[in-house]
Coordinates of C-alpha atoms and ligand atoms in Angstrom, one line a residue:
X1 CA 2.1 -15.1 -3.5
X2 CA -0.6 -14.2 -0.9
X3 CA -3.7 -16.2 -0.4
X4 CA -6.6 -14.5 1.3
X5 CA -9.2 -17.0 2.7
X6 CA -12.6 -16.1 4.2
X7 CA -11.2 -12.8 5.5
X8 CA -13.7 -10.8 7.6
X9 CA -13.5 -7.6 9.7
X10 CA -16.0 -6.4 12.2
X11 CA -15.0 -3.4 14.2
X12 CA -15.8 -3.1 17.9
X13 CA -18.8 -1.0 17.3
X14 CA -20.3 -3.7 15.3
X15 CA -19.6 -2.2 11.8
X16 CA -19.0 -5.1 9.4
X17 CA -16.3 -3.7 7.0
X18 CA -15.3 -7.0 5.3
X19 CA -17.2 -10.2 4.7
X20 CA -15.7 -13.4 3.6
X21 CA -13.1 -12.2 1.1
X22 CA -11.2 -14.8 -0.9
X23 CA -8.5 -14.1 -3.5
X24 CA -5.0 -14.8 -4.4
X25 CA -2.3 -12.1 -5.1
X26 CA 0.6 -13.4 -7.3
X27 CA 3.9 -11.8 -7.2
X28 CA 4.2 -8.9 -9.7
X29 CA 0.5 -8.2 -9.9
X30 CA -0.7 -4.5 -10.2
X31 CA -4.1 -4.3 -8.7
X32 CA -6.6 -1.4 -8.5
X33 CA -9.1 -1.7 -5.6
X34 CA -12.3 0.2 -6.4
X35 CA -15.7 0.8 -4.9
X36 CA -17.7 3.5 -3.2
X37 CA -16.6 5.2 -0.1
X38 CA -17.1 2.9 2.9
X39 CA -17.0 -0.2 0.8
X40 CA -14.1 -1.7 2.8
X41 CA -11.2 -0.9 0.5
X42 CA -9.0 0.7 3.1
X43 CA -9.9 -1.9 5.7
X44 CA -8.9 -4.6 3.2
X45 CA -5.4 -3.1 2.6
X46 CA -5.0 -2.4 6.3
X47 CA -5.7 -6.1 7.1
X48 CA -3.2 -7.2 4.6
X49 CA -0.3 -5.7 6.4
X50 CA -2.0 -6.0 9.8
X51 CA -2.6 -2.3 10.5
X52 CA -6.0 -3.8 11.4
X53 CA -6.5 -7.2 12.9
X54 CA -8.8 -9.4 10.9
X55 CA -11.8 -10.7 12.8
X56 CA -12.0 -14.0 10.7
X57 CA -10.0 -15.8 8.1
X58 CA -6.5 -16.3 6.9
X59 CA -3.9 -14.4 5.1
X60 CA -1.3 -17.0 3.9
X61 CA 2.1 -15.5 2.9
X62 CA 4.9 -18.0 2.0
X63 CA 2.9 -20.7 3.8
X64 CA 2.4 -18.8 7.0
X65 CA -0.9 -17.4 8.2
X66 CA 0.1 -13.8 9.0
X67 CA -3.5 -13.0 10.2
X68 CA -2.6 -14.5 13.5
X69 CA 1.0 -13.3 14.0
X70 CA 1.9 -11.4 17.2
X71 CA 5.0 -9.6 18.7
X72 CA 8.3 -10.0 16.8
X73 CA 6.9 -12.3 14.2
X74 CA 4.4 -9.6 13.3
X75 CA 7.0 -6.9 13.3
X76 CA 9.1 -9.1 10.9
X77 CA 6.0 -9.6 8.6
X78 CA 5.1 -5.8 8.6
X79 CA 8.5 -4.8 7.2
X80 CA 7.7 -6.9 4.1
X81 CA 4.7 -4.8 3.2
X82 CA 5.3 -1.1 2.4
X83 CA 2.3 1.1 3.0
X84 CA 1.6 4.4 1.4
X85 CA -1.0 6.6 3.1
X86 CA -3.3 9.2 1.7
X87 CA -1.8 11.7 4.2
X88 CA 1.8 10.6 3.6
X89 CA 2.4 9.9 7.4
X90 CA 5.9 11.4 7.3
X91 CA 7.8 12.8 10.4
X92 CA 7.6 16.5 9.7
X93 CA 10.6 17.7 11.6
X94 CA 12.9 15.1 9.9
X95 CA 14.7 15.4 6.5
X96 CA 13.9 13.5 3.3
X97 CA 16.8 11.1 4.0
X98 CA 15.8 10.6 7.6
X99 CA 12.2 9.8 6.7
X100 CA 13.2 7.5 4.0
X101 CA 15.6 5.6 6.3
X102 CA 12.8 4.9 8.7
X103 CA 11.7 2.4 6.0
X104 CA 14.5 0.3 7.4
X105 CA 13.4 0.5 11.1
X106 CA 11.7 -2.9 10.9
X107 CA 15.2 -4.4 10.4
X108 CA 16.6 -3.0 13.7
X109 CA 16.2 -3.2 17.4
X110 CA 14.3 -0.3 18.9
X111 CA 17.4 1.2 20.4
X112 CA 19.3 1.2 17.2
X113 CA 16.3 2.8 15.5
X114 CA 16.1 5.6 18.2
X115 CA 19.8 6.3 17.8
X116 CA 19.5 6.4 14.0
X117 CA 22.3 3.7 13.7
X118 CA 21.6 2.8 10.0
X119 CA 24.1 0.9 8.0
X120 CA 26.0 2.3 5.0
X121 CA 24.1 -0.2 2.8
X122 CA 20.8 1.3 4.1
X123 CA 21.9 4.8 3.3
X124 CA 23.0 3.8 -0.2
X125 CA 19.5 2.1 -0.7
X126 CA 17.7 5.2 0.6
X127 CA 19.7 7.5 -1.6
X128 CA 19.0 5.3 -4.7
X129 CA 15.3 5.5 -4.1
X130 CA 15.3 9.2 -3.3
X131 CA 17.0 9.7 -6.7
X132 CA 14.5 7.4 -8.3
X133 CA 11.5 9.5 -7.1
X134 CA 13.4 12.7 -8.3
X135 CA 14.3 14.2 -5.0
X136 CA 18.0 14.0 -4.9
X137 CA 18.4 17.7 -4.5
X138 CA 16.1 17.7 -1.4
X139 CA 17.8 14.8 0.5
X140 CA 18.7 17.1 3.5
X141 CA 15.6 19.2 3.4
X142 CA 13.0 19.0 6.2
X143 CA 9.8 17.3 4.7
X144 CA 7.5 19.9 6.2
X145 CA 8.9 22.5 3.7
X146 CA 8.1 20.3 0.7
X147 CA 4.9 20.3 -1.5
X148 CA 2.3 17.5 -1.0
X149 CA 3.4 15.8 -4.2
X150 CA 7.0 15.9 -3.0
X151 CA 6.0 14.5 0.4
X152 CA 4.2 11.6 -1.3
X153 CA 7.2 10.9 -3.3
X154 CA 9.2 10.6 -0.1
X155 CA 6.6 8.2 1.3
X156 CA 7.0 6.1 -1.8
X157 CA 10.8 6.1 -1.5
X158 CA 10.4 5.2 2.2
X159 CA 8.2 2.2 1.2
X160 CA 10.7 1.0 -1.5
X161 CA 13.6 1.3 0.9
X162 CA 11.8 -1.2 3.1
X163 CA 12.5 -3.7 0.2
X164 CA 9.0 -4.9 0.5
X165 CA 7.4 -8.0 -1.0
X166 CA 4.2 -6.2 -1.4
X167 CA 3.2 -2.4 -1.7
X168 CA -0.1 -1.2 -0.5
X169 CA -1.2 2.3 -1.3
X170 CA -4.5 3.7 0.2
X171 CA -5.7 6.4 -2.1
X172 CA -2.2 7.8 -2.5
X173 CA -3.3 10.7 -4.8
X174 CA -6.4 11.7 -2.8
X175 CA -4.9 14.7 -1.2
X176 CA -2.9 15.9 -4.2
X177 CA -3.5 17.9 -7.4
X178 CA -5.1 15.3 -9.9
X179 CA -2.3 16.2 -12.3
X180 CA 0.2 14.4 -10.0
X181 CA -1.6 11.1 -10.2
X182 CA 0.4 10.0 -13.2
X183 CA 3.6 10.8 -11.3
X184 CA 2.6 8.7 -8.3
X185 CA 1.1 5.7 -10.2
X186 CA 4.0 5.8 -12.7
X187 CA 6.6 5.5 -9.9
X188 CA 4.6 2.5 -8.4
X189 CA 4.2 0.9 -11.8
X190 CA 8.0 1.2 -12.6
X191 CA 8.9 -0.3 -9.2
X192 CA 6.3 -3.1 -9.8
X193 CA 7.7 -4.0 -13.2
X194 CA 11.4 -3.8 -12.2
X195 CA 11.1 -5.8 -9.0
X196 CA 8.1 -8.1 -9.7
X197 CA 6.6 -6.8 -6.4
X198 CA 2.8 -6.9 -6.2
X199 CA 1.2 -3.4 -5.8
X200 CA -2.4 -2.9 -4.6
X201 CA -3.7 0.6 -5.0
X202 CA -7.1 2.0 -3.8
X203 CA -8.2 4.3 -6.5
X204 CA -11.5 6.2 -6.8
X205 CA -10.8 7.4 -10.3
X206 CA -11.7 4.6 -12.7
X207 CA -9.8 6.0 -15.6
X208 CA -6.6 5.8 -13.6
X209 CA -7.3 2.2 -12.5
X210 CA -7.8 1.2 -16.1
X211 CA -4.7 2.9 -17.3
X212 CA -2.3 1.4 -14.7
X213 CA -3.7 -1.8 -13.2
X214 CA -3.7 -5.3 -14.7
X215 CA -6.5 -6.5 -12.4
X216 CA -9.4 -4.9 -10.6
X217 CA -10.9 -5.8 -7.3
X218 CA -14.3 -4.2 -6.5
X219 CA -15.9 -4.0 -3.1
X220 CA -19.4 -3.2 -2.2
X221 CA -20.6 -3.1 1.5
X222 CA -17.6 -5.1 2.6
X223 CA -18.1 -7.8 -0.1
X224 CA -15.8 -8.5 -3.0
X225 CA -18.1 -8.3 -5.9
X226 CA -15.6 -8.3 -8.8
X227 CA -12.1 -9.7 -9.4
X228 CA -11.0 -9.8 -12.8
X229 CA -8.7 -8.4 -15.6
X230 CA -8.9 -4.6 -16.2
X231 CA -9.9 -5.0 -19.9
X232 CA -13.3 -6.5 -19.2
X233 CA -14.3 -3.6 -17.1
X234 CA -16.7 -1.6 -19.3
X235 CA -19.4 1.0 -18.5
X236 CA -22.1 -1.6 -17.9
X237 CA -20.0 -3.6 -15.4
X238 CA -18.9 -0.3 -13.7
X239 CA -22.5 0.6 -13.3
X240 CA -23.3 -2.8 -11.7
X241 CA -20.3 -2.5 -9.4
X242 CA -21.4 0.9 -8.1
X243 CA -25.0 0.2 -7.9
X244 CA -24.5 -2.8 -5.7
X245 CA -26.3 -5.2 -8.1
X246 CA -23.5 -7.8 -8.3
X247 CA -23.5 -10.9 -6.1
X248 CA -20.7 -11.5 -3.8
X249 CA -17.9 -13.7 -5.2
Ligands
LIG301 P1 -13.3 2.6 2.1 O1 -11.8 2.5 2.1 O2 -13.9 1.7 0.9 O3 -13.8 4.0 2.0 P2 -13.3 1.6 4.8 O4 -12.5 0.4 4.8 O5 -12.6 2.9 5.2 O6 -14.0 1.9 3.4 O7 -14.6 1.4 5.8 C1 -15.4 0.3 5.7 C2 -16.5 0.5 6.7 O8 -15.9 0.3 8.0 C3 -17.2 1.8 6.7 O9 -18.5 1.6 7.2 C4 -16.4 2.6 7.8 O10 -17.2 3.6 8.4 C5 -16.1 1.4 8.8 N1 -14.9 1.7 9.6 C6 -13.6 2.0 9.1 N2 -12.7 2.1 10.2 C7 -13.5 1.9 11.3 C8 -13.2 1.9 12.7 N3 -11.9 2.1 13.1 N4 -14.2 1.7 13.5 C9 -15.4 1.5 13.1 N5 -15.8 1.5 11.9 C10 -14.8 1.7 11.0

């Protein structure tokens, strides 16, 4: 379980991206994060795994405030949160297998990582997830020769190979053909259900959020304005979320 308390983020240029966010994320939750562009969704996810440093507040994971971690402790925390990016963030000249194995890098020293000294267990794990995302025939193919949808599936297999306690996906379908959305969200949902790992996905298509998520978080101008079960999200509430007429929680 993750407890977020009074989380705030102000960038160096003075932009206030998050204001006093408070919520709890139990294991196994599937959460869609919605809101207009610029509302703070991406900053929220990036603070959760410390790709961004929060300016204020706490992120309590297993009793530890990870908002303030540094050095090795921060590296150890990061490997517990898999992050899936809009633009995949793969290493183009490496194969599917090599990219997926980088999900294990957080468990090794830098030198072992550079030399690619992965254990047999890690290779088995990587192969299992490559199979799960349906790319077993591409294991030794360079990722830059794959389609966008295939590349995103590699990124998902990489995140799963991390054996994370949490998966964060920042608009993972945004640069793909909309028809692939169900493939991407279906893979995340399967993983979520089988492993009881919480998944947070930034989604700008409300229909998809409704179809896959159990819970919706809505941001407006850096404020969390809605946090509730997906089934109470109706047209009127959606209108309120997007018009900015809801009070901060
Ligand atoms: P969303 O994901 O909802 O589109 P973001 O979290 O990307 O929103 O952005 C929230 C706000 O923070 C926006 O005003 C955006 O311009 C600003 N922002 C994001 N990243 C930076 C940055 N590195 N430096 C300054 N401002 C930023």
